[in-house]
XYZ file of C-alpha atoms in Angstrom:
728
model
C -42.204 44.917 27.407
C -45.129 47.937 27.863
C -45.935 50.133 24.815
C -44.047 53.279 24.321
C -47.138 55.161 24.010
C -48.184 54.767 27.590
C -45.200 55.805 28.609
C -46.104 58.754 26.803
C -49.346 58.898 28.414
C -47.912 58.839 32.091
C -48.952 55.402 33.084
C -46.253 53.963 35.673
C -44.342 50.412 34.406
C -46.154 48.516 36.703
C -49.488 49.835 35.578
C -48.955 50.029 32.100
C -48.044 46.300 31.967
C -51.258 45.534 33.843
C -53.073 46.948 31.504
C -51.532 45.908 28.612
C -52.075 42.217 29.597
C -55.515 42.624 30.346
C -55.530 44.717 26.815
C -54.327 41.116 25.564
C -56.847 39.603 27.085
C -59.767 41.790 25.634
C -58.277 41.235 22.266
C -59.060 37.822 22.053
C -62.321 38.106 23.572
C -63.817 40.785 21.243
C -62.264 39.337 18.055
C -63.739 36.196 19.360
C -67.280 37.918 19.608
C -66.430 39.649 16.313
C -65.772 36.264 14.483
C -69.021 34.859 16.212
C -71.433 37.935 14.981
C -69.910 38.500 11.366
C -70.222 34.779 10.637
C -74.110 34.017 10.253
C -73.077 29.895 9.985
C -71.217 30.395 13.270
C -74.415 32.422 15.043
C -76.641 30.233 14.044
C -74.386 27.021 15.448
C -73.995 29.473 18.906
C -77.914 30.038 19.219
C -78.085 26.435 19.005
C -75.888 25.703 21.223
C -77.335 28.019 24.012
C -81.067 26.299 23.522
C -80.036 22.619 23.694
C -79.305 22.699 27.179
C -82.536 24.426 28.077
C -84.755 21.942 26.032
C -82.789 19.331 27.719
C -83.399 20.701 31.057
C -87.210 21.515 30.338
C -88.163 17.857 28.608
C -86.949 16.059 31.945
C -88.493 18.441 34.208
C -92.031 18.664 32.559
C -91.295 14.889 31.967
C -91.295 14.155 35.408
C -93.974 17.053 36.472
C -96.710 14.984 38.379
C -95.699 11.020 37.663
C -97.499 9.895 40.357
C -100.340 12.165 39.418
C -101.212 9.539 36.487
C -101.272 6.290 38.441
C -104.836 5.996 37.059
C -103.125 4.815 33.976
C -101.991 1.996 35.310
C -103.875 -1.234 34.168
C -104.085 -3.631 37.099
C -106.571 -6.798 37.032
C -108.991 -7.231 39.927
C -111.122 -10.276 40.496
C -113.305 -11.986 43.184
C -113.233 -15.180 43.839
C -114.694 -15.266 47.580
C -117.694 -17.348 48.453
C -119.202 -15.464 51.351
C -120.133 -16.204 54.594
C -123.485 -16.543 56.434
C -123.610 -16.184 60.469
C -125.242 -17.919 62.552
C -127.909 -15.380 63.100
C -128.365 -15.490 59.144
C -126.958 -12.481 57.874
C -124.820 -12.770 54.877
C -121.539 -11.309 54.027
C -118.720 -10.968 51.081
C -116.253 -9.406 51.650
C -114.364 -9.946 48.465
C -117.468 -8.494 46.589
C -117.025 -5.569 48.972
C -113.858 -5.177 47.892
C -114.374 -5.048 44.016
C -116.922 -2.373 44.965
C -114.753 -0.232 46.310
C -112.275 -0.855 43.570
C -115.015 0.581 41.047
C -114.892 4.260 42.962
C -111.111 4.255 43.128
C -109.539 5.768 40.507
C -105.670 5.922 41.795
C -105.364 2.956 39.141
C -107.242 1.531 36.047
C -108.073 -1.735 37.560
C -109.734 -3.935 34.875
C -112.075 -6.234 36.795
C -111.960 -10.299 35.200
C -114.045 -13.021 35.560
C -111.543 -15.655 36.749
C -108.044 -15.914 37.922
C -106.412 -17.864 35.305
C -107.308 -14.349 32.964
C -105.692 -12.366 35.380
C -102.411 -14.366 35.367
C -102.272 -14.578 32.037
C -102.709 -10.452 31.710
C -99.968 -10.417 34.002
C -97.733 -12.282 32.140
C -98.267 -11.146 28.728
C -97.903 -7.468 30.005
C -101.493 -6.262 29.431
C -101.414 -5.748 32.985
C -99.135 -4.186 35.740
C -100.533 -6.606 38.448
C -103.256 -8.801 39.273
C -105.596 -8.996 42.761
C -106.809 -12.057 43.446
C -109.539 -12.104 46.229
C -109.640 -16.355 47.468
C -112.665 -17.945 48.095
C -112.343 -18.543 51.880
C -111.165 -14.531 52.073
C -114.955 -13.874 54.156
C -115.001 -16.928 56.199
C -111.486 -16.315 57.487
C -112.417 -12.760 57.784
C -115.205 -13.987 60.525
C -113.640 -16.765 61.913
C -110.520 -15.277 62.322
C -110.103 -16.480 66.766
C -110.381 -20.145 65.414
C -107.345 -21.883 65.371
C -108.553 -23.721 62.754
C -108.852 -20.761 60.623
C -106.278 -19.567 58.285
C -105.508 -15.937 58.502
C -107.293 -14.030 55.835
C -105.044 -13.133 52.501
C -105.231 -11.348 48.884
C -103.208 -12.609 46.089
C -100.633 -10.550 44.264
C -99.418 -11.408 41.545
C -96.781 -9.139 39.866
C -94.809 -8.397 36.435
C -91.557 -6.775 37.828
C -90.063 -7.064 34.383
C -92.521 -4.510 32.795
C -91.157 -1.472 35.060
C -89.446 -1.102 38.045
C -91.423 2.041 39.377
C -94.662 0.562 38.214
C -94.034 -2.000 41.024
C -93.129 -0.089 43.708
C -96.967 1.958 42.896
C -98.699 -1.231 42.668
C -97.127 -2.346 46.325
C -98.168 0.633 47.919
C -101.441 0.530 46.175
C -102.046 -2.882 47.538
C -100.829 -2.089 51.362
C -103.195 0.732 51.402
C -106.159 -1.774 50.040
C -104.920 -4.346 53.236
C -105.226 -1.138 55.433
C -108.407 -0.492 53.910
C -109.763 -3.738 55.203
C -107.852 -4.163 58.135
C -110.003 -0.531 59.371
C -113.559 -2.070 57.572
C -113.010 -4.992 59.604
C -112.592 -3.482 63.067
C -115.470 -0.927 62.696
C -118.119 -3.506 61.103
C -117.466 -5.618 64.138
C -117.430 -2.704 66.720
C -120.666 -1.753 64.616
C -122.272 -4.995 65.014
C -121.378 -4.904 68.647
C -122.904 -1.174 69.208
C -126.144 -2.323 67.142
C -126.558 -5.103 69.486
C -126.185 -3.119 72.853
C -128.332 -0.320 71.621
C -131.090 -3.395 70.378
C -130.864 -4.469 74.173
C -130.901 -0.848 74.988
C -134.408 -0.817 73.796
C -135.538 -4.060 74.886
C -134.534 -3.049 78.669
C -136.967 0.155 78.115
C -139.599 -1.932 77.265
C -139.844 -4.894 79.434
C -137.471 -3.597 82.400
C -135.707 -6.478 83.275
C -132.502 -4.673 84.284
C -130.914 -7.686 85.974
C -131.017 -10.120 83.114
C -130.049 -7.125 81.062
C -126.946 -6.793 83.321
C -126.007 -10.482 83.890
C -126.257 -10.291 79.556
C -123.794 -7.532 79.539
C -121.293 -9.618 81.850
C -121.343 -12.544 79.497
C -121.118 -10.086 76.726
C -118.316 -8.920 78.482
C -116.822 -12.365 79.436
C -116.894 -12.829 75.622
C -115.095 -9.672 74.664
C -112.313 -10.649 77.229
C -111.856 -13.966 76.130
C -111.347 -12.461 72.503
C -108.717 -9.970 73.709
C -106.989 -12.654 75.768
C -106.977 -15.401 72.592
C -105.356 -12.070 70.990
C -102.940 -11.060 72.971
C -102.009 -14.845 73.271
C -101.133 -14.653 69.509
C -99.645 -11.475 69.754
C -97.095 -13.198 72.904
C -96.808 -15.673 70.273
C -95.603 -13.634 67.207
C -93.492 -11.961 69.121
C -92.014 -15.140 70.263
C -91.714 -16.331 66.787
C -90.456 -13.117 65.752
C -87.879 -13.204 68.460
C -86.601 -16.960 67.601
C -86.634 -15.979 64.080
C -83.926 -13.018 64.495
C -82.071 -14.918 66.713
C -82.090 -17.841 64.662
C -81.330 -15.808 61.541
C -78.275 -14.506 63.480
C -77.182 -18.020 64.777
C -77.507 -19.358 61.182
C -75.436 -16.328 60.014
C -72.603 -17.706 62.683
C -72.848 -21.098 61.640
C -72.573 -20.207 57.864
C -69.154 -18.199 58.632
C -68.122 -21.002 60.419
C -69.270 -23.953 57.559
C -67.211 -21.466 55.567
C -64.350 -21.261 57.249
C -64.227 -24.686 57.970
C -64.401 -25.602 54.392
C -61.491 -23.220 53.582
C -59.620 -25.469 55.867
C -60.298 -28.354 55.078
C -59.142 -27.336 51.707
C -55.964 -26.401 53.200
C -55.254 -29.324 54.651
C -56.319 -31.355 51.483
C -53.858 -29.233 50.272
C -51.029 -30.084 52.646
C -51.810 -33.672 52.462
C -51.005 -33.230 48.643
C -47.655 -31.755 49.299
C -46.823 -34.414 51.847
C -47.257 -36.895 49.178
C -45.161 -35.142 46.977
C -42.643 -34.508 50.168
C -42.529 -37.968 50.453
C -42.249 -39.080 47.072
C -38.734 -36.989 47.286
C -37.753 -38.675 50.188
C -38.909 -42.241 48.566
C -36.151 -41.244 45.604
C -33.430 -39.828 48.642
C -33.559 -43.553 50.051
C -33.083 -45.291 47.099
C -30.484 -43.234 45.727
C -28.259 -43.642 49.386
C -29.384 -47.513 49.058
C -27.641 -47.743 45.608
C -24.795 -45.309 46.796
C -24.322 -48.082 49.670
C -24.953 -51.030 47.150
C -21.819 -49.458 45.024
C -19.408 -49.066 47.985
C -20.109 -52.328 49.932
C -19.451 -53.744 45.936
C -16.330 -52.017 45.815
C -15.174 -53.162 48.953
C -15.485 -56.802 48.140
C -13.957 -55.816 44.556
C -10.628 -54.414 46.759
C -10.391 -57.615 48.721
C -10.428 -59.546 46.024
C -7.682 -57.514 44.286
C -5.611 -58.013 47.559
C -6.374 -61.966 47.373
C -4.998 -61.745 43.688
C -2.014 -60.056 44.654
C -1.348 -62.225 48.189
C 0.829 -59.534 49.258
C 0.904 -59.184 53.005
C 1.074 -55.313 52.365
C -1.269 -54.700 49.864
C -4.090 -56.938 52.039
C -3.364 -54.547 54.743
C -4.122 -51.370 52.855
C -7.480 -52.716 51.337
C -8.492 -53.903 54.836
C -7.552 -50.200 55.771
C -9.702 -48.808 52.945
C -12.630 -51.438 53.367
C -12.688 -50.734 57.243
C -12.958 -46.512 55.725
C -15.715 -47.613 53.412
C -17.694 -49.543 55.711
C -17.390 -46.410 58.429
C -19.180 -44.247 56.050
C -21.857 -46.677 54.722
C -22.271 -46.832 58.827
C -22.841 -43.300 59.073
C -25.582 -43.538 55.997
C -27.325 -46.374 57.386
C -27.363 -44.512 60.659
C -28.844 -41.183 58.537
C -31.198 -43.197 56.541
C -32.529 -45.085 59.530
C -33.516 -41.223 61.311
C -34.958 -40.220 57.760
C -37.775 -43.035 58.398
C -40.536 -44.183 60.449
C -41.764 -47.588 59.400
C -40.709 -50.036 62.208
C -40.172 -52.774 59.583
C -38.065 -50.325 57.766
C -36.036 -49.461 60.658
C -35.545 -53.008 62.433
C -34.075 -53.905 58.268
C -31.963 -51.177 58.714
C -30.660 -52.288 62.286
C -29.776 -55.839 60.886
C -27.911 -53.926 57.852
C -25.684 -51.838 60.963
C -24.912 -55.337 62.404
C -23.474 -56.490 59.294
C -21.373 -54.221 58.697
C -20.339 -53.612 62.445
C -19.417 -57.531 61.959
C -17.673 -56.424 58.412
C -15.563 -53.517 59.796
C -14.614 -55.990 63.085
C -13.149 -58.513 60.190
C -11.022 -55.723 58.476
C -9.963 -54.939 62.170
C -8.842 -58.050 62.894
C -7.402 -58.365 59.191
C -5.194 -55.438 59.355
C -4.450 -56.382 63.209
C -2.898 -59.704 61.365
C -1.326 -58.249 58.751
C 0.188 -55.312 60.645
C 1.777 -58.334 63.084
C 3.133 -60.052 60.111
C 0.938 -63.203 60.485
C -1.247 -64.302 57.994
C -2.112 -67.984 59.111
C -5.808 -66.842 59.418
C -5.063 -64.155 57.563
C -7.371 -65.251 54.103
C -9.817 -66.605 56.618
C -10.753 -63.249 57.979
C -10.857 -61.327 54.756
C -13.645 -64.647 53.497
C -15.331 -63.399 57.209
C -15.029 -60.205 56.093
C -16.314 -60.380 52.775
C -19.243 -62.812 53.854
C -20.110 -60.134 55.957
C -20.476 -57.484 53.217
C -22.773 -59.504 50.997
C -24.952 -60.354 53.812
C -25.246 -56.494 54.425
C -25.611 -56.365 50.326
C -28.471 -59.395 50.471
C -30.151 -57.243 53.567
C -29.934 -53.556 51.772
C -31.335 -55.044 48.678
C -34.620 -56.924 50.620
C -35.272 -53.729 52.814
C -35.530 -51.560 49.110
C -37.594 -54.065 47.735
C -39.687 -53.582 50.789
C -39.592 -49.415 50.752
C -40.377 -49.735 47.026
C -42.956 -52.579 46.749
C -44.941 -52.391 50.265
C -44.141 -49.739 52.340
C -44.467 -46.444 49.914
C -47.659 -48.312 47.980
C -49.282 -48.242 50.937
C -48.628 -44.650 52.586
C -49.468 -43.705 49.176
C -53.149 -45.278 49.285
C -53.709 -44.027 52.823
C -52.681 -40.343 51.680
C -55.109 -40.992 48.827
C -57.799 -41.878 51.132
C -57.252 -39.273 53.208
C -57.110 -36.327 50.785
C -60.642 -38.188 49.004
C -61.771 -37.973 52.663
C -60.914 -34.388 52.767
C -62.380 -33.471 49.881
C -66.076 -34.804 50.274
C -66.074 -32.936 53.860
C -65.046 -29.616 52.216
C -67.995 -30.294 49.648
C -69.977 -30.915 52.784
C -69.271 -27.788 54.467
C -70.254 -25.773 51.370
C -73.408 -27.033 50.524
C -73.944 -26.526 54.380
C -73.240 -23.296 54.454
C -75.741 -22.519 51.135
C -78.195 -24.237 52.963
C -77.509 -22.395 56.168
C -78.045 -18.985 53.988
C -80.998 -20.143 52.444
C -82.144 -20.898 56.176
C -81.229 -17.481 56.948
C -83.325 -15.854 54.406
C -86.276 -17.962 55.415
C -85.972 -16.581 58.932
C -85.861 -12.941 57.991
C -88.884 -13.371 56.174
C -90.444 -15.074 59.263
C -89.680 -12.046 61.483
C -91.314 -9.880 58.650
C -94.364 -12.076 58.781
C -94.605 -12.447 62.268
C -94.443 -8.576 62.909
C -96.705 -7.792 60.388
C -99.326 -10.206 62.309
C -98.702 -8.792 65.148
C -99.473 -5.251 64.453
C -102.696 -6.012 62.815
C -103.382 -8.096 65.840
C -102.575 -5.093 68.279
C -104.937 -2.862 66.477
C -108.142 -5.862 67.096
C -106.901 -5.816 70.787
C -106.815 -2.424 71.499
C -110.244 -2.024 70.149
C -111.866 -5.273 71.718
C -109.992 -3.478 74.885
C -111.649 -0.258 74.868
C -115.025 -2.082 74.185
C -114.178 -4.353 77.654
C -113.614 -1.545 79.554
C -116.666 0.563 78.409
C -119.165 -2.646 79.085
C -116.914 -2.834 82.405
C -117.658 0.891 83.365
C -121.620 0.274 82.568
C -121.537 -2.854 84.805
C -120.459 -0.881 87.742
C -122.016 2.207 87.319
C -125.374 0.342 87.121
C -124.804 -2.313 89.935
C -123.740 1.170 92.307
C -126.764 2.618 91.325
C -130.024 2.943 93.035
C -132.576 0.214 91.825
C -134.785 2.755 89.775
C -131.993 5.038 88.140
C -130.571 1.327 86.822
C -132.519 1.609 83.571
C -131.822 5.011 82.744
C -128.248 4.335 83.212
C -127.922 1.488 81.086
C -129.856 3.663 78.173
C -127.189 6.597 78.928
C -124.390 4.049 78.569
C -125.375 1.994 76.036
C -126.789 3.875 73.299
C -124.565 5.752 70.350
C -124.279 6.075 67.112
C -122.686 2.449 66.054
C -121.569 3.716 62.545
C -119.559 6.675 64.497
C -118.099 4.187 67.045
C -116.880 1.728 64.164
C -115.212 4.840 62.584
C -113.486 5.980 65.955
C -112.464 2.178 66.887
C -110.963 1.338 63.227
C -108.765 4.589 63.450
C -108.420 5.336 67.228
C -105.093 7.456 66.379
C -105.437 10.212 63.822
C -102.394 11.458 62.234
C -102.040 14.924 61.473
C -98.703 15.614 59.017
C -97.478 18.997 58.535
C -94.782 20.184 55.652
C -91.761 21.773 56.244
C -90.546 23.567 52.950
C -93.436 22.627 50.801
C -93.359 21.591 46.755
C -95.929 21.804 44.674
C -95.359 19.217 42.424
C -92.422 16.594 41.548
C -91.243 18.701 38.982
C -90.314 21.621 40.481
C -88.435 19.422 43.361
C -86.292 17.648 40.701
C -85.612 21.516 39.053
C -82.449 22.063 40.620
C -81.157 18.694 39.580
C -82.005 18.462 35.880
C -80.743 22.474 35.951
C -77.486 21.855 36.744
C -77.506 18.795 34.892
C -78.148 21.031 31.968
C -75.877 23.704 32.707
C -72.889 21.067 32.914
C -74.401 19.464 29.768
C -74.131 23.148 27.993
C -70.716 23.611 28.834
C -69.665 20.248 27.832
C -71.422 20.839 24.275
C -69.206 24.470 24.073
C -65.535 22.364 24.470
C -66.867 20.051 21.532
C -67.800 22.730 19.262
C -65.534 25.306 20.302
C -61.707 25.415 20.248
C -60.160 25.805 23.949
C -56.366 27.237 22.353
C -56.844 30.813 20.425
C -54.271 31.292 17.521
C -51.207 32.174 19.730
C -49.567 33.628 16.151
C -51.843 36.635 15.964
C -51.434 37.439 19.390
C -47.141 38.116 19.601
C -46.192 37.879 23.406
C -48.861 36.398 24.711
C -48.568 34.347 27.818
C -50.081 31.238 28.100
C -52.432 32.552 30.803
C -53.639 35.376 28.738
C -54.388 33.232 25.914
C -55.910 30.738 28.664
C -58.524 33.510 30.450
C -58.791 35.700 26.819
C -60.802 32.292 25.278
C -62.346 31.314 28.330
C -64.132 34.822 28.467
C -65.965 33.604 25.472
C -66.799 30.344 27.175
C -68.546 32.441 30.173
C -70.472 34.466 28.525
C -71.940 31.704 26.448
C -72.574 30.019 29.509
C -74.266 32.232 30.855
C -76.659 33.035 28.041
C -77.051 29.287 28.329
C -77.871 29.466 31.750
C -80.461 32.535 31.570
C -82.159 30.862 29.632
C -82.619 27.760 30.812
C -83.534 29.534 34.164
C -85.936 31.618 32.305
C -87.791 28.874 30.825
C -88.151 26.783 34.189
C -90.060 30.248 35.698
C -92.005 31.447 32.767
C -92.547 28.358 30.459
C -92.968 25.576 33.130
C -93.889 27.922 35.966
C -92.064 25.520 38.388
C -92.392 26.886 41.905
C -89.350 29.055 43.203
C -90.139 31.422 46.545
C -86.831 33.192 45.080
C -86.123 33.691 41.630
C -83.318 35.799 41.728
C -81.626 34.029 44.146
C -82.340 30.695 41.856
C -80.530 32.670 38.713
C -77.514 33.578 41.301
C -77.477 29.804 41.884
C -77.294 28.855 38.471
C -75.031 31.666 36.852
C -72.321 30.621 39.673
C -73.182 27.160 38.943
C -72.271 27.955 35.284
C -69.070 30.114 35.741
C -67.680 26.974 37.825
C -68.693 24.113 35.843
C -67.883 26.056 32.256
C -63.921 26.859 33.952
C -63.638 23.311 35.374
C -64.759 21.842 31.725
C -62.700 24.175 30.275
C -59.684 23.845 32.029
C -60.016 19.684 31.583
C -60.408 20.395 27.722
C -57.230 22.552 28.120
C -54.875 21.270 30.129
C -55.636 17.123 28.108
C -57.431 17.809 24.987
C -59.727 14.800 24.365
C -59.058 13.100 27.491
C -59.982 16.239 29.016
C -63.763 16.031 27.262
C -63.438 12.341 28.187
C -62.856 12.790 32.133
C -65.781 15.440 32.059
C -68.230 12.785 30.768
C -67.104 10.285 33.557
C -67.219 12.782 36.017
C -71.005 13.799 34.836
C -72.046 9.687 34.787
C -70.346 9.519 38.371
C -72.574 12.910 39.564
C -75.548 11.779 37.923
C -75.679 8.528 39.748
C -74.701 9.871 43.194
C -75.086 13.333 43.606
C -78.308 13.040 45.948
C -80.410 14.806 42.922
C -83.113 12.249 42.954
C -82.451 9.967 45.560
C -81.056 10.320 48.816
C -77.369 9.712 49.316
C -78.164 7.907 52.313
C -79.740 4.982 49.787
C -76.861 5.017 47.236
C -74.100 2.232 47.880
C -71.116 3.156 50.170
C -68.577 4.436 47.127
C -71.125 7.349 46.240
C -71.198 7.967 49.690
C -67.754 8.597 50.329
C -66.904 9.896 47.153
C -70.117 12.080 46.324
C -68.287 15.336 48.589
C -65.580 15.458 46.025
C -67.819 16.946 43.103
C -70.010 20.207 42.764
C -73.091 18.860 41.644
C -74.104 18.463 45.534
C -73.318 22.421 46.390
C -75.386 23.315 43.282
C -78.208 21.348 43.678
C -78.688 22.114 47.593
C -78.653 25.826 46.799
C -80.987 25.979 43.959
C -83.288 23.717 46.438
C -82.690 26.925 48.573
C -83.946 29.150 46.407
C -87.593 26.610 45.099
C -88.502 25.925 48.534
C -87.454 28.350 51.261
C -84.371 29.269 53.058
C -82.718 27.915 55.897
C -80.825 29.847 58.242
C -77.484 31.035 55.643
C -77.644 27.455 54.053
C -77.848 29.023 50.662
C -74.565 31.142 50.961
C -72.931 28.180 52.392
C -73.478 26.223 49.514
C -72.397 28.720 46.861
C -69.174 29.062 49.140
C -68.506 25.522 48.989
C -69.328 25.312 44.905
C -66.649 28.398 44.701
C -63.970 25.866 46.116
C -63.724 24.528 42.746
C -62.442 28.076 41.256
C -58.579 27.230 42.814
C -58.788 23.894 41.739
C -59.842 24.627 37.817
C -57.404 27.208 37.609
C -54.769 24.947 38.750
C -55.725 22.493 36.440
C -56.265 24.929 33.390
C -52.641 27.005 34.111
C -50.039 25.403 35.576
C -51.034 21.318 35.735
C -51.525 22.064 31.587
C -47.772 23.196 31.073
C -46.288 19.479 31.092
C -48.867 18.075 29.536
C -48.293 20.409 26.392
C -46.294 18.706 23.784
C -48.248 15.377 25.164
C -51.107 16.772 23.610
C -49.711 18.179 20.552
C -48.404 14.817 19.747
C -51.848 13.156 20.507
C -53.888 15.583 18.111
C -51.505 15.053 15.071
C -51.931 11.195 15.724
C -55.406 11.238 15.840
C -55.625 13.471 12.645
C -53.150 11.248 11.071
C -55.861 8.494 11.235
C -58.278 10.697 9.472
C -61.364 9.325 11.265
C -60.844 11.339 14.668
């Protein structure tokens, strides 16, 4: 109900009710603000809470300002064991010493020059050095004799301690790769330079002696050597290509074989399980057979007892009735024997059962004769027929006992022994398949490494082949021009063609293609590049700290008649204001204190302000709806976003889980909007990112206003229980 005073002012009920509701929200906000300002202790805490997120962002940005610019502090040992190489013309070269001399001028790494390989390795192991570079003793020899079949490929040995720091390992890997490229370029440069020095010398000799024809023959010989060298290298390139292709195919085959071996192991394991189940089932059948045999024996013994009772009574009718009963029992026994024979597969046992059935049939016929004789009142042979029946039944009992012994003592032990042997074979086969799968997995890794090595070698050989080809083309062109020219012009053409700067030619052939990199949206330093991420993270941390320091529920008894949503927005206004203060301090520090690169400072602040509003509203809603559980949820959300928001690493490099869920969190959109402000806009991306970020407003309000209601009593119950612990 709206106040009467508003009615007296001529305010309509609808307008008055809206104004009244807004007045409640304003009252809550201004009362909260008054309490903060009037209490010095609270004011100090609030100021600290506003500054703390900024400190978090500034420290992280500054620590990441230019980490790769300080790689000169990384200690890496270097030692050359190279013995050098003396060419046929007496020229001595030592590439290892040249490498060490170049490293003295390299300030990208803090190179530590040691005397022995053992000293370098010991330093890597104890953590004195992050890595060690060792030049083997035959390095120069292999470099200058690379075209001979019995010479190993030149190699540098690189020791690395991966335990100390993962990023340092990546940096040292890059440094070693750069050294390798420099050595390859220097090798090509030196070889080319020597060739042109030789041609210049020959040009001088030509000018002095005038032996044009003889000199042309020398050029042809040199050209043949170049072509031969190039052919040799091309053969090696094709061999490497074949090797890489074969390794790739073998890798695919081993993967398929590994899968088949694993599947076979699983199938064999299932077969072993089935054999064990069959053994259990067979033992159950044995028990059933013994039960059936015992039942038949009891029935036959009962038939004999019945006939003996009739013999004692010596009464014709009694004898006839007894014979009829025995006859019925024998018929049932015959059926049981038939069923038993159907359930057994052993030929000997089935033959014994057939004999039993014949014995029972004989007894059955004897009983038929007894019954016929009794009915005809002729008992001359009645006793004899009865004795024949009893004899047949006794024979059947004896055969039945023999059959049971055969099953129990012979047949079943043999079957169990066979099944046990089969189980052992299957288990051994399963172990063999599992071992084979493991071996194939190792082979798969070996083939993968072999393919990488072959491709790397091919790249180096292709550069050398290209350089030799260009030299050969130049000589071929010179020879053709000279041979086509008049005799008086041949010497002049040779001089013009072959003379030149050997060092210039060497530099060209060492690096015939120059890559020109044009950076789009350049960023001055790494610290500026990570500013969007750490600023976004600081804003979230600031909102989380606010919910830990301040209560999210105002005292509803002070605002009689206030609705839940009014209390929600009334207290949130204070959270919003403090979040904006935190953000403003953070942004000003980024721009004025750290001097991060930012092409559009106002838009950077705007993106940060919108981010603060979204984050504070979302976290405030979670805590308002779920209490301490909401605080825990906010922590879990920020942990997931730190790992998978593409703030530092591209999302494509992260595990598949983060690639699927990161779009459902606000961090990526906030970070991308700030990146647009820092490095430059692309079309309307800035606005799109902010609109995507604003999609979390209705989500937050739904949690804070509507989902909060059913959890209200549960939250109150949990708060009381936590207070009772006197610890939380």
